[in-house]
Amino acid sequence: MIARQRYRNSRQAAMKTRVGIAAAVLAGGGSIAAVGIAAANHGSVTAAKPAAYAAQFGAEGSTLNSVLNEWGQSTQSTQAAYSALASLSQARQFSQAAHAGQTLDVQRGIVVLATKKFIILQSARGSLHLWLLSAGTQFRNVSDTTAGTAALTASTSATQQAMSSGNMIPATTLMAGSPTVAATLLTPMPAAQTVSVHVANTDLTVTVTVTRSMATIAQTATTPLNAVPVQSPVTFIQNAWQATHSLARGDLALVVGSRSRWMLHAKLVLFTQLSTAAVGGRAATPRAGSTPTVAPTSW
């Protein structure tokens, strides 16, 4: 039984509360190593051509604003939000757009780690972004709905295969980069896997080291919802697959929100859970001592 299933089964036996605190992992080794090393060695390329500025696609800003306004108002409005998100097929990584004086953001990817205060999402090309969570963040597991899965993937073929036969390989390839990447995030590894995520123009850097099933998180600054991060070093440990609102490491996810004071604020999170069985088994063993550093989460 995979680590996440063991952890969730034992947690559900004890209590149904899901709480998490902090950070992220990107494994080395196999094809996942290539993703991490590319992010480390070519951060300037990512910064020069960030997916954040892929936002000049038609009315992306107004579409995202409509999604956030319509979500949850009624069954019809939620379906309209699903359709709008499914139409954003250009936003397969991280994208942002201006609308009515605010910056709206969207990212598709795979959850590196979910916490009570924030999640870190990795897109198919390896970019990592830290999203703050609040009491107003809406979470929805869309694994049992065709419209929700279409919104998650923005792919008709990936949606059809996921819903008709349970084949998650196409969706995983689109959102995580490859099944190997997903398997690495779903499988405990004896060698330490470390990644650092820096929020540009702030003092906040989150460094996470995962060994087997435990994550050690070092945070250089606070993660305030309505202010700029302030230097305040802290280190803590949590289970790597600990979940918040049912969202956990290894899930495919779509996050929609806004950016202020350089921080990304998640307002809507759509997700579907994965298992090693769904992505084709265990991942390759990572190289020991691999420490990729990822480009800033916002520009």
PDB file of N, CA, C and O in Angstrom, residues 63 65-85 140 147 151 268:
ATOM      1  N   THR A  63     -12.182  36.430 -17.786  1.00  0.00           N
ATOM      2  CA  THR A  63     -12.618  35.046 -17.594  1.00  0.00           C
ATOM      3  C   THR A  63     -12.359  34.589 -16.169  1.00  0.00           C
ATOM      4  O   THR A  63     -13.231  34.003 -15.517  1.00  0.00           O
ATOM      5  N   ASN A  65     -11.952  36.485 -13.549  1.00  0.00           N
ATOM      6  CA  ASN A  65     -12.825  37.255 -12.660  1.00  0.00           C
ATOM      7  C   ASN A  65     -14.229  36.675 -12.643  1.00  0.00           C
ATOM      8  O   ASN A  65     -14.870  36.561 -11.577  1.00  0.00           O
ATOM      9  N   SER A  66     -14.724  36.281 -13.809  1.00  0.00           N
ATOM     10  CA  SER A  66     -16.046  35.679 -13.903  1.00  0.00           C
ATOM     11  C   SER A  66     -16.107  34.367 -13.137  1.00  0.00           C
ATOM     12  O   SER A  66     -17.076  34.075 -12.427  1.00  0.00           O
ATOM     13  N   VAL A  67     -15.048  33.553 -13.251  1.00  0.00           N
ATOM     14  CA  VAL A  67     -14.994  32.277 -12.529  1.00  0.00           C
ATOM     15  C   VAL A  67     -15.098  32.508 -11.028  1.00  0.00           C
ATOM     16  O   VAL A  67     -15.879  31.847 -10.326  1.00  0.00           O
ATOM     17  N   LEU A  68     -14.324  33.454 -10.523  1.00  0.00           N
ATOM     18  CA  LEU A  68     -14.314  33.703  -9.081  1.00  0.00           C
ATOM     19  C   LEU A  68     -15.638  34.286  -8.600  1.00  0.00           C
ATOM     20  O   LEU A  68     -16.082  33.996  -7.476  1.00  0.00           O
ATOM     21  N   ASN A  69     -16.289  35.092  -9.439  1.00  0.00           N
ATOM     22  CA  ASN A  69     -17.574  35.674  -9.046  1.00  0.00           C
ATOM     23  C   ASN A  69     -18.715  34.666  -9.113  1.00  0.00           C
ATOM     24  O   ASN A  69     -19.647  34.698  -8.307  1.00  0.00           O
ATOM     25  N   GLU A  70     -18.641  33.759 -10.098  1.00  0.00           N
ATOM     26  CA  GLU A  70     -19.735  32.817 -10.310  1.00  0.00           C
ATOM     27  C   GLU A  70     -19.647  31.578  -9.425  1.00  0.00           C
ATOM     28  O   GLU A  70     -20.659  30.941  -9.138  1.00  0.00           O
ATOM     29  N   TRP A  71     -18.439  31.237  -8.979  1.00  0.00           N
ATOM     30  CA  TRP A  71     -18.247  29.972  -8.306  1.00  0.00           C
ATOM     31  C   TRP A  71     -19.146  29.831  -7.071  1.00  0.00           C
ATOM     32  O   TRP A  71     -19.165  30.681  -6.192  1.00  0.00           O
ATOM     33  N   GLY A  72     -19.909  28.737  -7.036  1.00  0.00           N
ATOM     34  CA  GLY A  72     -20.699  28.410  -5.859  1.00  0.00           C
ATOM     35  C   GLY A  72     -21.984  29.178  -5.685  1.00  0.00           C
ATOM     36  O   GLY A  72     -22.731  28.924  -4.730  1.00  0.00           O
ATOM     37  N   GLN A  73     -22.298  30.104  -6.588  1.00  0.00           N
ATOM     38  CA  GLN A  73     -23.532  30.876  -6.452  1.00  0.00           C
ATOM     39  C   GLN A  73     -24.760  30.000  -6.700  1.00  0.00           C
ATOM     40  O   GLN A  73     -25.800  30.181  -6.073  1.00  0.00           O
ATOM     41  N   SER A  74     -24.637  29.066  -7.615  1.00  0.00           N
ATOM     42  CA  SER A  74     -25.709  28.131  -7.938  1.00  0.00           C
ATOM     43  C   SER A  74     -25.100  26.994  -8.738  1.00  0.00           C
ATOM     44  O   SER A  74     -23.934  27.068  -9.160  1.00  0.00           O
ATOM     45  N   THR A  75     -25.873  25.941  -8.972  1.00  0.00           N
ATOM     46  CA  THR A  75     -25.382  24.837  -9.791  1.00  0.00           C
ATOM     47  C   THR A  75     -25.043  25.322 -11.191  1.00  0.00           C
ATOM     48  O   THR A  75     -24.010  24.953 -11.767  1.00  0.00           O
ATOM     49  N   GLN A  76     -25.898  26.196 -11.726  1.00  0.00           N
ATOM     50  CA  GLN A  76     -25.674  26.710 -13.076  1.00  0.00           C
ATOM     51  C   GLN A  76     -24.407  27.577 -13.143  1.00  0.00           C
ATOM     52  O   GLN A  76     -23.637  27.485 -14.106  1.00  0.00           O
ATOM     53  N   SER A  77     -24.195  28.399 -12.126  1.00  0.00           N
ATOM     54  CA  SER A  77     -23.021  29.273 -12.143  1.00  0.00           C
ATOM     55  C   SER A  77     -21.734  28.468 -11.978  1.00  0.00           C
ATOM     56  O   SER A  77     -20.707  28.786 -12.586  1.00  0.00           O
ATOM     57  N   THR A  78     -21.795  27.407 -11.178  1.00  0.00           N
ATOM     58  CA  THR A  78     -20.620  26.553 -11.021  1.00  0.00           C
ATOM     59  C   THR A  78     -20.295  25.843 -12.331  1.00  0.00           C
ATOM     60  O   THR A  78     -19.126  25.729 -12.721  1.00  0.00           O
ATOM     61  N   GLN A  79     -21.321  25.376 -13.044  1.00  0.00           N
ATOM     62  CA  GLN A  79     -21.097  24.753 -14.343  1.00  0.00           C
ATOM     63  C   GLN A  79     -20.505  25.757 -15.325  1.00  0.00           C
ATOM     64  O   GLN A  79     -19.641  25.409 -16.143  1.00  0.00           O
ATOM     65  N   ALA A  80     -20.963  26.999 -15.248  1.00  0.00           N
ATOM     66  CA  ALA A  80     -20.421  28.039 -16.125  1.00  0.00           C
ATOM     67  C   ALA A  80     -18.952  28.294 -15.793  1.00  0.00           C
ATOM     68  O   ALA A  80     -18.125  28.512 -16.693  1.00  0.00           O
ATOM     69  N   ALA A  81     -18.608  28.251 -14.507  1.00  0.00           N
ATOM     70  CA  ALA A  81     -17.219  28.423 -14.095  1.00  0.00           C
ATOM     71  C   ALA A  81     -16.351  27.281 -14.616  1.00  0.00           C
ATOM     72  O   ALA A  81     -15.232  27.502 -15.090  1.00  0.00           O
ATOM     73  N   TYR A  82     -16.866  26.050 -14.529  1.00  0.00           N
ATOM     74  CA  TYR A  82     -16.144  24.910 -15.077  1.00  0.00           C
ATOM     75  C   TYR A  82     -15.868  25.116 -16.564  1.00  0.00           C
ATOM     76  O   TYR A  82     -14.748  24.893 -17.049  1.00  0.00           O
ATOM     77  N   SER A  83     -16.888  25.522 -17.308  1.00  0.00           N
ATOM     78  CA  SER A  83     -16.740  25.721 -18.744  1.00  0.00           C
ATOM     79  C   SER A  83     -15.720  26.800 -19.057  1.00  0.00           C
ATOM     80  O   SER A  83     -14.911  26.671 -19.993  1.00  0.00           O
ATOM     81  N   ALA A  84     -15.751  27.884 -18.278  1.00  0.00           N
ATOM     82  CA  ALA A  84     -14.802  28.976 -18.498  1.00  0.00           C
ATOM     83  C   ALA A  84     -13.372  28.508 -18.259  1.00  0.00           C
ATOM     84  O   ALA A  84     -12.456  28.828 -19.028  1.00  0.00           O
ATOM     85  N   LEU A  85     -13.155  27.737 -17.198  1.00  0.00           N
ATOM     86  CA  LEU A  85     -11.808  27.241 -16.905  1.00  0.00           C
ATOM     87  C   LEU A  85     -11.351  26.245 -17.970  1.00  0.00           C
ATOM     88  O   LEU A  85     -10.180  26.236 -18.359  1.00  0.00           O
ATOM     89  N   ARG A 140     -12.446  21.871  -4.158  1.00  0.00           N
ATOM     90  CA  ARG A 140     -13.412  20.958  -4.747  1.00  0.00           C
ATOM     91  C   ARG A 140     -12.678  19.770  -5.405  1.00  0.00           C
ATOM     92  O   ARG A 140     -11.851  19.967  -6.294  1.00  0.00           O
ATOM     93  N   ALA A 147     -17.396  17.672 -16.063  1.00  0.00           N
ATOM     94  CA  ALA A 147     -17.206  19.117 -16.219  1.00  0.00           C
ATOM     95  C   ALA A 147     -16.041  19.608 -15.373  1.00  0.00           C
ATOM     96  O   ALA A 147     -15.238  20.442 -15.805  1.00  0.00           O
ATOM     97  N   ALA A 151     -12.414  21.185 -16.559  1.00  0.00           N
ATOM     98  CA  ALA A 151     -11.892  22.445 -16.035  1.00  0.00           C
ATOM     99  C   ALA A 151     -10.475  22.253 -15.511  1.00  0.00           C
ATOM    100  O   ALA A 151      -9.600  23.101 -15.709  1.00  0.00           O
ATOM    101  N   LEU A 268      -9.698  29.538  -5.326  1.00  0.00           N
ATOM    102  CA  LEU A 268     -10.387  28.333  -5.764  1.00  0.00           C
ATOM    103  C   LEU A 268      -9.359  27.264  -6.102  1.00  0.00           C
ATOM    104  O   LEU A 268      -8.416  27.526  -6.848  1.00  0.00           O
TER     105      LEU A 268
END
